Amino acid sequence: MRGYQKAFHKKAGKTVSVILALALITGLSGCGQTAEEATTAVQEETLAGEELSLTNPMDSQKEVEENLKKELEQGYSFEEPLVVLDPYGNSPLTAVAVFTTEKETAITITVKGKSEEDNITQTFEAATDHLVPIYGLYAGDTTEVVLETAEGETSTLSIETDESEFNPGDVEVDMQQESEYNYGELTFISTNKPVGYIYAIDSKGDLRWYRHAIGMPFKQLENGHVMYSSSTTIKSSYYQSGLVESDLLGKIYQEYVIPGGVHHDFYEMENGNLLVCSDSQDFSSVEDYIVEIDRTTGEVVYELDMKDLLDTEDGGSINRTDEDWFHNNGIWYDEASDTILLSARHVDAIVGVNKTDKTLSYIIGDPEGWTNVDESLFFTPVGDDFEWQYAQHQVSIRPDGTILMFDNGAGRTKSTNPDGKVTGEDVYSRAVAYKIDTENMTIEQVFSYGKELGQDGYSEWISGAISINDDANDVWITSGAHLTDPETGSSDHGPDEALSQDLEKSTLMTEVKNGEVVCAITTGTLSYRSIRMAMYTDTKELDLETEGTYIGSLGVTKEADAEIDFDNLTEETMDESWILSYDPIHLSLTGTYNIDADEEEAPEAYIVLENADGRKVYSIGQTLTAGEENNIVSMIGWVSPEGLEGESFTISIVIGDSIYNTGKKIIF
C-alpha cells in the first residue's frame, strides 16, 4: 500500500489536519499463498514463467482501516480533528473526521449547502472515539462542515476538494412545487455504460457525490447501505460478476459473486436474500435467468430459467433479437402471492411467475402476437384511456397494489402489424401503472405520465419509474436515453445511435405527486436509472471492525469444446497492452487486437492452462467494433478458481492460428 499523503489547510481560524488517501484499487499488493503450495511444489519446478500474483482489494481496504485506527489513537481533539479525504480512494466528495472527546457525546454533523435547504445533516450515537463520515462535499470547491456535540459545542471545518473527474453535463432543475419537494433527499443517478459512474445532485443540480462504478443496478438496501454491480465484467458489455454492498464513504462490506453474474436489477426479499437478474452459467442465452442468493453464504438457493416456461420464438415483439429473446430488465417479488414479476422488454410484457411452482401466473401486455401461451393468462382491459406498454423497463408493485413500470414505447406495435410502428414526431414514452384483477383477469390503467411530453420525453431504451418512500401517489420517473438531432429536432433515436456524436444526449427525471409535476431535472448524459435517497441513513459512525469479504463464486468454468492443432500454431509475442490478472474472483484476460476491415467475425480465441497432466482450454468472449481501416476486437476471458484449487499451470493465449506465451504461470 502507498501511505497517506498529508496536507494542512488553515481554515476557519485554525489549522485543520487533512489526509488525502490515495486510491487503492490499482497497484495492489499481493497475498501470500496458502498451505496448498506444498502439494504443488514438485509440479511448480517444471513450470516456466513468472508467477501471477493474487491481488485482493479487500486487503487494501483493511490496510486503510488499520491506518485509521492508528490515527484515532493519536487523540485528535474535537476542536482540531483530523480530516481524511476520500479514505477508501473511490468516493472523492467524502471524508471522515477523526477525533476524541473527553466524555461520551452524540455528534451532529451539518455539511453546508450553497443554499440552506441543501444542507445535509445527521446525528450520530454517543461515543468518545469518533470517526464521523462526511458526505456531500462540493467538487473543486471549499465546503463548510459544522460538528456539534450534544452539549452544544461546535467545531467548524473548511474542506477543499479537487475538480471532479466526472462531468454530468449541463444540469437544469425546474422546481414547480417547492413545498412538495423533499430537500432532505438527493437524486442519485447511474450513467449508462460505458461511462460507468454513479453520482448524486442536490436541488440546484450541484454535484455532491460520485464514484466510478457500474450502477446497473444501483439501489438502497434495508440496512441503509447501497448495492450496485461489481466492476468485474464477465461478458460484454454489461454482464458483471456480482453485486457489491457498500456505504457512500466507499467501504465495501460484501461482494457477492454469482455464477452467471448480474445485469439490470435485483430485489431484496423480506428474509434478506437477493433475487437477481442473471444468466445461465454458460451464457448460451442471456437475460432470461433468475437466481436467489443466500445473503449469508452467497449460495444459489433458487434458479428460474424462463426458457422452461415460454417459447423463445413467441411474444411477437418487433424489438427481440435471436440471442436476447426475453431481455429481462426488472424484477419484483410479491411475498403475499409468491409471485415474481419480470420486465421482459423483448416480449413487450410484464411476466408473473409463481416462485414456488415455477409456473406462469399471468402476462401483462398486448396479447397480439402470442401463439404458444394459454389465452387465459392475459388480461382484458377495462376503463377509459387504456394503452398497453411496449419494450418497458423496470417493474414494481406500489403500496396500493398497482403495478408500475416505464413504458419506453419503442414501436408500439407487434410483428403481426409492422406497418403500425409509431415513428418520428409521434413517438412517446411514459410511466404507467395498472390495477389488475387476477380473479376476473381484467386490467385498468390508473396512472400515466409522459405521453403529454411527446418526443421531448422519449427514451427508447433503459429508464425506469419507481414510487418514492412507499407513497403510491409519489412517482419518480427516469427518461434516461433521450437523443435529439439538433438540426431536425427529431428524438426518434435508439441504442444503435447512442455513441453518435451528431446527437445531443440527455436525461429527464420527473417527480409526479398526486398527478402534478413537483420538479423536472435534466442532465447532459444518458442514464440507466435514478432514485431519490438521503445521504445519511445510519446513526452509527464508520465501522472499522467489519471486514469486507467476497461471498460466493462464479462456479466451475466450463471448458471449451475446441479442436486446436497445437503443433501447427504460430508462436507470437503477447501484446503488452493485454492484461492478465488474478483476484479472488477469477483469472482474467482483457485486451484488444485488430483484424482486417473486411473480416466480419473474429477468429476463435482461448485461454490455455497447461501442466504435466495436460491442457485445459477456455473460451474468450470477443466483441467486434467496426473501424475505418481495421476492425477492433475486444477480449474478455476468465477462469474461476473453483475446481482448480491446489493446481499450477502455465498460461497461453490462442487466437486463430497463433499462440501467445504470456510468460506467466498461476497457482490456484
XYZ file of C-alpha atoms in Angstrom:
668
model
C 0.000 0.000 0.000
C 1.156 3.518 -0.706
C 0.941 5.533 2.500
C -1.095 8.583 3.347
C -0.232 11.876 1.749
C -0.586 14.677 4.297
C -1.545 18.275 3.669
C -2.529 21.084 6.004
C -5.090 23.814 5.389
C -5.643 26.896 7.526
C -9.386 27.367 7.584
C -11.959 28.898 9.923
C -9.264 30.475 12.093
C -7.433 27.234 12.906
C -5.251 24.577 11.318
C -7.173 21.502 10.224
C -5.055 18.451 9.507
C -6.217 16.842 6.258
C -5.169 13.469 4.883
C -5.610 12.627 1.226
C -5.947 8.839 0.915
C -4.570 7.582 -2.415
C -6.670 5.203 -4.494
C -6.042 1.584 -3.562
C -7.898 -0.425 -6.111
C -4.989 -0.249 -8.581
C -1.418 -1.143 -7.749
C -2.488 -3.626 -5.080
C -0.069 -5.681 -3.012
C -0.052 -9.459 -3.482
C -1.305 -12.008 -0.998
C 0.724 -14.926 0.316
C -0.106 -18.452 -0.829
C -1.834 -20.938 1.457
C -0.562 -24.266 2.722
C -1.775 -25.819 -0.526
C 1.517 -24.644 -2.074
C 3.215 -27.658 -0.612
C 1.033 -30.030 -2.613
C 2.137 -28.440 -5.886
C 5.829 -27.825 -5.113
C 7.114 -30.601 -7.362
C 4.858 -29.551 -10.209
C 5.883 -25.887 -9.935
C 9.519 -26.736 -10.629
C 8.556 -27.952 -14.097
C 6.534 -24.821 -14.962
C 8.318 -21.937 -16.621
C 7.301 -18.331 -16.177
C 6.731 -15.660 -13.576
C 4.031 -16.436 -11.045
C 0.900 -14.331 -11.472
C 0.258 -12.788 -8.056
C -3.114 -12.879 -6.358
C -4.395 -9.364 -5.725
C -7.201 -8.676 -3.273
C -8.801 -5.209 -2.963
C -10.211 -6.206 0.424
C -6.644 -6.400 1.769
C -6.035 -2.786 0.806
C -9.313 -1.739 2.409
C -8.205 -3.496 5.593
C -4.889 -1.643 5.481
C -6.706 1.691 5.160
C -8.767 0.839 8.221
C -5.727 -0.201 10.239
C -4.211 3.203 9.485
C -7.424 4.939 10.532
C -7.313 3.059 13.844
C -3.763 4.283 14.386
C -4.836 7.842 13.655
C -7.709 7.507 16.128
C -5.188 6.543 18.824
C -3.391 9.878 18.322
C -6.123 11.664 20.259
C -7.061 14.424 17.820
C -9.327 16.900 19.560
C -12.889 17.893 18.743
C -11.624 21.439 18.169
C -8.921 20.290 15.719
C -9.966 16.947 14.235
C -8.090 15.057 11.575
C -9.965 15.101 8.264
C -9.253 12.222 5.869
C -10.470 12.973 2.364
C -11.801 10.027 0.352
C -10.422 7.423 2.773
C -11.114 4.413 0.536
C -9.954 6.090 -2.652
C -13.213 5.731 -4.559
C -15.628 8.463 -3.353
C -13.863 11.808 -3.912
C -16.555 14.022 -2.367
C -16.495 12.286 1.001
C -14.249 12.428 4.057
C -14.062 11.213 7.633
C -13.386 13.340 10.716
C -11.218 11.616 13.338
C -11.204 12.893 16.932
C -11.705 12.046 20.605
C -13.918 13.729 23.194
C -13.312 13.683 26.951
C -16.744 12.282 27.655
C -19.245 10.247 25.673
C -21.369 12.508 23.495
C -23.506 12.384 20.382
C -22.212 14.312 17.384
C -24.350 16.162 14.867
C -22.778 16.968 11.510
C -24.017 19.628 9.093
C -22.493 19.743 5.619
C -23.405 23.212 4.436
C -25.064 23.600 1.054
C -24.788 26.652 -1.164
C -28.374 27.264 -0.104
C -29.676 26.455 3.367
C -32.230 23.977 2.048
C -29.359 21.937 0.601
C -27.651 21.461 3.970
C -27.016 17.793 4.744
C -27.257 16.841 8.414
C -27.162 13.785 10.664
C -26.781 12.970 14.375
C -24.622 10.018 15.405
C -24.789 7.886 18.524
C -22.832 8.921 21.615
C -19.172 7.859 21.854
C -15.769 9.116 22.961
C -13.745 7.947 19.949
C -15.261 9.380 16.782
C -14.996 8.508 13.082
C -17.626 10.797 11.574
C -18.376 10.214 7.854
C -18.718 13.408 5.829
C -20.894 13.229 2.703
C -21.867 15.900 0.203
C -18.713 17.970 -0.349
C -18.734 20.215 -3.408
C -16.315 19.335 -6.215
C -13.443 21.742 -6.892
C -14.593 23.973 -4.059
C -14.463 24.553 -0.317
C -17.327 23.155 1.758
C -18.099 24.302 5.287
C -18.792 21.454 7.702
C -20.035 22.004 11.265
C -19.645 19.418 14.036
C -21.728 19.871 17.174
C -21.736 17.930 20.431
C -24.899 17.103 22.367
C -23.850 19.842 24.798
C -23.894 22.470 22.061
C -20.144 22.879 21.462
C -19.277 23.394 17.779
C -16.253 22.931 15.547
C -16.268 24.360 12.029
C -14.172 22.854 9.235
C -13.493 24.100 5.727
C -12.705 21.209 3.400
C -11.283 21.659 -0.080
C -11.703 19.110 -2.883
C -10.289 18.763 -6.377
C -12.284 19.227 -9.538
C -14.466 16.248 -10.374
C -13.172 13.716 -12.881
C -16.804 13.148 -13.843
C -18.931 15.684 -15.695
C -22.708 15.145 -15.769
C -23.063 17.803 -18.458
C -25.379 20.757 -18.136
C -27.877 20.205 -15.311
C -31.125 22.152 -15.212
C -33.683 21.997 -12.393
C -37.253 23.137 -12.937
C -38.728 23.323 -9.438
C -42.507 23.618 -9.838
C -43.743 22.833 -6.303
C -41.134 23.652 -3.661
C -43.494 22.787 -0.813
C -43.815 19.202 -2.101
C -40.103 18.659 -2.794
C -38.091 16.750 -0.162
C -34.835 18.681 0.210
C -33.572 16.042 2.652
C -33.050 13.633 -0.241
C -30.704 13.871 -3.213
C -31.070 12.458 -6.685
C -28.718 9.515 -7.263
C -28.146 8.743 -10.940
C -26.342 5.852 -12.603
C -24.937 6.609 -16.022
C -25.381 4.232 -18.890
C -22.358 2.049 -19.612
C -19.685 2.534 -20.977
C -19.322 5.730 -18.905
C -19.761 3.856 -15.609
C -20.434 6.432 -12.884
C -22.970 6.807 -10.089
C -23.466 10.350 -8.860
C -25.759 12.499 -6.713
C -27.031 16.037 -7.251
C -28.923 18.365 -4.931
C -31.928 20.598 -5.599
C -29.773 23.118 -7.501
C -28.251 20.448 -9.701
C -24.853 20.673 -7.973
C -22.720 17.539 -7.814
C -22.469 16.342 -4.180
C -21.237 12.746 -4.536
C -19.884 10.422 -7.206
C -17.887 7.288 -7.716
C -16.725 5.196 -10.644
C -18.964 2.118 -10.651
C -21.401 0.179 -12.798
C -24.774 1.327 -11.474
C -26.772 -1.219 -13.381
C -28.396 -1.741 -10.934
C -27.984 0.763 -8.076
C -30.322 0.506 -5.084
C -30.543 1.262 -1.385
C -30.802 -1.716 0.957
C -32.936 -2.052 4.073
C -29.843 -1.585 6.274
C -29.122 1.794 4.664
C -26.187 0.599 2.569
C -26.222 0.752 -1.211
C -25.770 -2.090 -3.675
C -24.544 -1.988 -7.267
C -22.849 -4.165 -9.864
C -19.262 -5.249 -9.337
C -16.512 -3.797 -11.519
C -15.671 -7.216 -12.948
C -17.111 -7.776 -16.427
C -17.562 -11.442 -17.348
C -19.289 -10.904 -20.686
C -19.504 -7.824 -22.856
C -20.839 -5.345 -22.395
C -22.668 -5.062 -19.065
C -22.738 -8.561 -17.575
C -20.892 -8.238 -14.264
C -19.650 -10.892 -11.844
C -21.944 -9.939 -8.976
C -23.168 -7.307 -6.526
C -21.301 -5.016 -4.141
C -22.708 -3.820 -0.809
C -21.057 -0.622 0.420
C -21.665 2.686 2.131
C -21.316 6.093 0.476
C -17.874 6.558 2.014
C -16.729 3.705 -0.207
C -16.249 0.919 2.323
C -17.201 -2.471 0.873
C -18.952 -4.834 3.268
C -19.740 -7.709 0.941
C -19.144 -8.564 -2.673
C -21.492 -11.309 -3.828
C -20.015 -13.389 -6.653
C -22.716 -15.094 -8.724
C -22.486 -17.910 -11.315
C -23.883 -16.291 -14.469
C -23.303 -12.841 -12.985
C -25.786 -9.982 -12.759
C -27.405 -7.486 -15.100
C -30.099 -4.785 -14.856
C -31.751 -5.419 -11.483
C -32.116 -7.309 -8.216
C -34.732 -7.460 -5.457
C -34.061 -7.626 -1.709
C -36.516 -10.113 -0.183
C -38.035 -9.884 3.300
C -35.668 -12.622 4.516
C -32.705 -10.591 3.234
C -31.939 -12.857 0.304
C -31.402 -11.368 -3.143
C -33.411 -12.241 -6.244
C -31.055 -11.432 -9.103
C -31.454 -10.906 -12.836
C -28.746 -13.262 -14.051
C -27.764 -15.511 -16.960
C -27.204 -19.211 -17.339
C -23.632 -20.013 -16.400
C -22.612 -20.919 -19.953
C -24.274 -17.781 -21.428
C -25.972 -19.957 -24.048
C -28.739 -17.361 -23.874
C -28.907 -14.140 -21.921
C -31.246 -12.116 -19.691
C -33.739 -14.935 -19.163
C -32.454 -16.440 -15.909
C -33.226 -15.668 -12.244
C -31.327 -16.809 -9.158
C -31.888 -16.318 -5.440
C -28.731 -15.695 -3.436
C -28.485 -16.591 0.239
C -27.422 -13.328 1.872
C -25.207 -15.081 4.447
C -23.483 -17.796 2.438
C -23.703 -16.431 -1.099
C -25.031 -19.773 -2.302
C -27.584 -20.029 -5.097
C -30.689 -21.422 -3.384
C -33.177 -20.983 -6.246
C -32.987 -20.880 -10.055
C -35.578 -19.991 -12.675
C -34.979 -20.424 -16.397
C -37.643 -18.646 -18.446
C -36.927 -20.930 -21.407
C -38.688 -23.634 -19.394
C -41.877 -21.539 -19.284
C -42.024 -19.756 -22.640
C -41.279 -20.476 -26.265
C -38.275 -18.342 -27.215
C -39.886 -17.544 -30.578
C -43.124 -16.298 -29.012
C -44.267 -12.829 -27.979
C -44.486 -11.062 -31.308
C -42.213 -8.165 -30.322
C -40.528 -6.123 -33.041
C -37.667 -5.493 -30.571
C -36.455 -9.065 -29.968
C -33.081 -10.476 -31.024
C -32.034 -14.086 -31.517
C -29.630 -14.280 -28.558
C -31.530 -11.908 -26.273
C -35.069 -13.197 -26.818
C -36.501 -12.189 -23.408
C -34.380 -9.276 -22.153
C -35.441 -9.144 -18.537
C -34.567 -5.682 -17.209
C -36.532 -5.562 -13.944
C -37.583 -7.802 -11.070
C -40.011 -7.555 -8.148
C -41.341 -10.119 -5.720
C -44.814 -10.125 -4.156
C -44.476 -12.104 -0.935
C -48.253 -12.304 -0.416
C -48.953 -14.122 -3.671
C -45.491 -15.708 -4.055
C -45.229 -14.046 -7.474
C -42.047 -12.930 -9.223
C -42.628 -10.090 -11.675
C -40.211 -9.763 -14.586
C -39.991 -6.895 -17.070
C -39.379 -8.685 -20.357
C -38.644 -5.976 -22.927
C -38.269 -8.306 -25.892
C -41.734 -9.767 -25.489
C -43.320 -6.399 -24.526
C -44.659 -7.854 -21.290
C -44.520 -7.997 -17.521
C -44.456 -11.720 -16.834
C -45.706 -13.020 -13.475
C -44.287 -16.344 -12.282
C -45.320 -18.376 -9.254
C -41.971 -18.637 -7.469
C -42.511 -21.958 -5.719
C -44.228 -23.827 -8.551
C -42.239 -22.155 -11.366
C -45.413 -21.751 -13.394
C -46.778 -18.758 -15.269
C -49.193 -16.687 -13.168
C -50.164 -14.049 -15.755
C -48.835 -11.831 -18.538
C -49.342 -8.044 -18.614
C -49.051 -6.890 -22.200
C -50.615 -6.821 -25.618
C -51.763 -10.412 -26.329
C -51.331 -9.857 -30.079
C -48.506 -11.976 -31.497
C -48.528 -14.634 -28.765
C -49.292 -18.067 -30.198
C -47.929 -20.614 -27.712
C -49.348 -19.348 -24.416
C -52.728 -20.082 -22.882
C -55.035 -17.132 -23.604
C -56.335 -17.245 -20.041
C -53.021 -15.788 -18.816
C -53.748 -12.427 -20.463
C -55.879 -9.594 -19.078
C -58.873 -7.836 -20.622
C -58.637 -4.012 -20.447
C -61.405 -2.075 -18.698
C -61.922 1.640 -18.089
C -61.022 4.686 -20.169
C -57.809 5.761 -21.937
C -56.227 2.317 -21.714
C -52.965 1.627 -23.597
C -50.613 -1.339 -23.452
C -46.912 -0.831 -22.743
C -44.158 -1.771 -25.212
C -40.445 -2.501 -24.642
C -40.890 -1.463 -20.994
C -38.245 -1.148 -18.279
C -38.350 -1.693 -14.520
C -41.359 -3.022 -12.657
C -42.613 -2.598 -9.100
C -45.732 -3.090 -7.032
C -46.833 0.156 -5.413
C -48.158 0.213 -1.825
C -51.732 0.291 -3.168
C -51.140 -2.952 -5.080
C -50.957 -1.398 -8.543
C -48.096 -2.309 -10.882
C -45.801 0.494 -12.043
C -43.333 0.476 -14.935
C -41.623 2.703 -17.506
C -43.255 2.247 -20.898
C -40.467 3.014 -23.396
C -42.930 2.699 -26.263
C -40.441 1.507 -28.869
C -42.559 0.915 -31.976
C -45.876 0.499 -30.101
C -46.888 -2.415 -32.285
C -46.318 -6.116 -32.773
C -44.585 -8.065 -35.519
C -48.033 -9.006 -36.826
C -48.568 -5.333 -37.732
C -45.195 -3.847 -38.750
C -46.884 -1.049 -40.690
C -48.380 0.192 -37.430
C -44.985 1.140 -35.998
C -45.002 4.584 -34.373
C -42.122 6.772 -35.574
C -40.944 10.368 -35.988
C -42.814 13.103 -34.149
C -45.401 10.610 -32.867
C -43.086 8.700 -30.525
C -43.506 8.995 -26.754
C -42.571 7.239 -23.521
C -44.356 7.305 -20.196
C -44.602 5.939 -16.682
C -47.735 3.843 -16.348
C -49.478 1.966 -13.527
C -52.059 -0.764 -13.942
C -54.540 -2.268 -11.496
C -55.035 -5.955 -12.145
C -57.822 -8.278 -11.036
C -56.438 -11.819 -11.176
C -59.807 -13.383 -10.380
C -61.650 -11.790 -13.301
C -58.447 -11.251 -15.353
C -59.165 -7.571 -16.025
C -56.688 -4.704 -16.127
C -57.252 -0.968 -15.662
C -54.852 1.903 -16.326
C -54.806 4.064 -13.170
C -51.794 6.334 -13.785
C -49.881 7.639 -16.780
C -47.404 10.468 -17.264
C -45.168 11.244 -20.226
C -47.389 10.923 -23.261
C -48.198 14.630 -22.991
C -44.484 15.399 -23.474
C -44.429 13.707 -26.860
C -40.990 13.097 -28.293
C -39.447 15.529 -25.751
C -39.734 12.765 -23.144
C -38.987 9.845 -25.453
C -36.472 7.230 -24.322
C -36.369 4.111 -26.475
C -34.309 2.066 -24.020
C -33.028 1.935 -20.394
C -35.012 4.252 -17.997
C -37.422 3.499 -15.133
C -40.221 4.551 -12.805
C -40.488 3.914 -9.071
C -42.534 5.138 -6.103
C -40.807 7.491 -3.661
C -40.739 6.444 0.009
C -43.522 3.868 -0.412
C -46.032 6.516 -1.469
C -48.185 5.202 -4.297
C -49.049 8.759 -5.316
C -45.437 9.969 -5.494
C -43.683 8.683 -8.621
C -40.082 9.263 -9.701
C -39.560 8.839 -13.455
C -36.256 8.499 -15.307
C -36.351 9.029 -19.062
C -32.714 8.118 -19.377
C -31.922 7.879 -23.067
C -33.141 10.993 -24.816
C -31.298 11.513 -28.119
C -32.020 14.584 -30.227
C -30.818 15.627 -33.652
C -30.148 19.378 -33.226
C -30.649 20.032 -36.937
C -34.022 18.322 -37.366
C -35.301 18.307 -33.780
C -36.077 14.608 -34.090
C -35.829 12.460 -30.941
C -36.780 9.163 -32.566
C -33.388 7.532 -31.958
C -32.441 4.249 -30.311
C -29.495 2.419 -28.736
C -27.764 1.783 -32.057
C -27.158 5.554 -32.210
C -26.112 6.015 -28.570
C -22.499 6.789 -29.456
C -23.291 9.149 -32.307
C -21.517 12.490 -31.976
C -24.222 14.119 -34.080
C -26.949 13.617 -31.473
C -27.433 15.539 -28.233
C -27.733 13.279 -25.186
C -29.825 13.997 -22.108
C -31.821 12.504 -19.250
C -35.146 13.852 -17.988
C -36.103 12.989 -14.399
C -39.538 13.980 -13.176
C -41.326 13.744 -9.854
C -45.092 13.455 -10.206
C -47.044 13.629 -6.948
C -50.819 13.328 -6.806
C -50.869 13.765 -10.563
C -48.910 17.057 -10.530
C -45.293 17.692 -11.516
C -43.179 18.624 -8.487
C -39.872 19.067 -10.297
C -38.131 18.167 -13.541
C -34.353 17.709 -13.742
C -32.410 17.481 -16.996
C -28.781 16.317 -17.248
C -26.430 16.144 -20.207
C -25.706 12.430 -20.051
C -27.519 9.182 -20.762
C -28.651 7.483 -17.554
C -29.663 3.963 -16.726
C -31.925 4.867 -13.806
C -32.121 7.206 -10.831
C -33.505 7.132 -7.309
C -34.209 9.602 -4.515
C -32.264 8.923 -1.331
C -30.980 10.668 1.793
C -27.203 10.934 2.116
C -27.189 9.732 5.727
C -29.204 6.641 6.596
C -27.399 5.359 9.701
C -26.851 6.845 13.171
C -23.651 4.829 13.637
C -20.268 6.251 12.700
C -17.766 4.480 10.432
C -17.401 0.799 11.330
C -13.751 -0.303 11.209
C -14.331 -3.741 12.730
C -16.417 -5.343 9.984
C -14.063 -6.619 7.293
C -15.052 -6.670 3.648
C -15.465 -10.167 2.231
C -16.160 -11.971 -1.007
C -19.119 -14.346 -0.797
C -19.950 -16.988 -3.405
C -18.129 -17.854 -6.611
C -18.524 -17.971 -10.384
C -18.663 -21.758 -10.151
C -16.573 -24.205 -12.128
C -15.708 -22.680 -15.501
C -16.840 -24.825 -18.415
C -14.011 -25.931 -20.673
C -14.338 -25.096 -24.353
C -15.328 -27.763 -26.836
C -12.485 -26.898 -29.185
C -10.175 -28.803 -31.502
C -6.866 -26.977 -31.609
C -3.830 -28.229 -33.556
C -1.213 -27.002 -31.109
C 1.674 -28.438 -33.178
C 0.892 -26.116 -36.086
C 0.225 -22.856 -34.251
C 2.478 -19.890 -34.909
C 4.225 -18.589 -31.795
C 3.703 -14.874 -31.234
C 4.683 -12.312 -28.624
C 1.847 -11.243 -26.353
C 0.705 -7.653 -26.838
C 1.972 -5.545 -23.928
C -1.445 -3.860 -23.620
C -3.198 -7.135 -22.813
C -3.838 -7.512 -19.106
C -3.664 -10.781 -17.204
C -4.745 -10.578 -13.579
C -5.658 -12.910 -10.736
C -8.035 -11.925 -7.946
C -10.305 -13.878 -5.576
C -12.978 -13.998 -8.283
C -11.029 -15.207 -11.296
C -8.008 -15.342 -13.543
C -8.835 -12.839 -16.247
C -7.609 -11.580 -19.597
C -8.647 -8.298 -21.187
C -7.304 -6.602 -24.282
C -7.896 -5.664 -27.884
C -6.412 -6.513 -31.257
C -7.093 -5.534 -34.867
C -8.286 -7.596 -37.799
C -8.820 -6.576 -41.422
C -11.801 -4.327 -42.044
C -13.327 -6.850 -44.457
C -13.385 -9.606 -41.796
C -16.849 -9.693 -40.234
C -16.055 -12.222 -37.500
C -13.178 -12.514 -35.065
C -11.144 -15.752 -35.030
C -11.793 -18.156 -32.167
C -9.793 -17.308 -29.049
C -8.943 -19.288 -25.915
C -7.100 -19.185 -22.613
C -4.948 -22.301 -22.324
C -3.758 -23.626 -18.962
C -1.099 -26.345 -19.177
C 0.814 -28.561 -16.771
C 2.250 -32.077 -16.726
C -1.258 -33.549 -16.655
C -2.332 -31.860 -19.881
C -4.154 -28.781 -21.128
C -7.355 -27.031 -20.139
C -8.913 -24.742 -22.755
C -11.420 -21.949 -22.016
C -13.232 -19.719 -24.496
C -12.561 -15.982 -24.633
C -15.546 -13.738 -25.226
C -14.987 -11.290 -28.083
C -16.765 -8.196 -29.361
C -16.053 -6.741 -32.786
C -16.258 -2.998 -33.411
C -16.030 -1.760 -36.987
C -13.333 0.785 -37.772
C -12.345 2.706 -40.901
C -9.087 0.850 -41.579
C -9.358 -2.147 -39.238
C -11.973 -3.834 -37.120
C -11.222 -3.805 -33.402
C -11.769 -6.966 -31.364
C -12.200 -6.618 -27.593
C -11.474 -9.688 -25.465
C -12.856 -10.741 -22.080
C -11.664 -14.157 -20.956
C -11.667 -15.652 -17.485
C -11.341 -18.820 -15.438
C -12.822 -19.327 -11.977
C -10.504 -20.825 -9.334
C -13.287 -23.209 -8.266
C -12.353 -26.789 -9.111
C -8.688 -25.880 -9.724
C -7.586 -25.327 -6.123
C -4.047 -26.552 -5.450
C -3.123 -26.854 -9.129
C -0.463 -24.948 -11.094
C -0.413 -24.062 -14.789
C 1.432 -22.070 -17.394
C -0.801 -19.605 -19.248
C -1.058 -19.222 -23.022
C -3.499 -17.449 -25.298
C -4.639 -18.885 -28.621
C -6.177 -16.596 -31.231
C -6.906 -18.194 -34.578
C -3.708 -19.897 -35.768
C -1.430 -18.107 -33.314
C -0.374 -18.935 -29.767
C 0.915 -16.349 -27.338
C 3.127 -17.443 -24.453
C 2.298 -14.994 -21.686
C 5.432 -15.784 -19.677
C 3.179 -16.297 -16.667
C 2.211 -19.229 -14.503
C -0.568 -19.435 -11.939
C -1.011 -21.343 -8.694
C -4.690 -21.617 -7.793
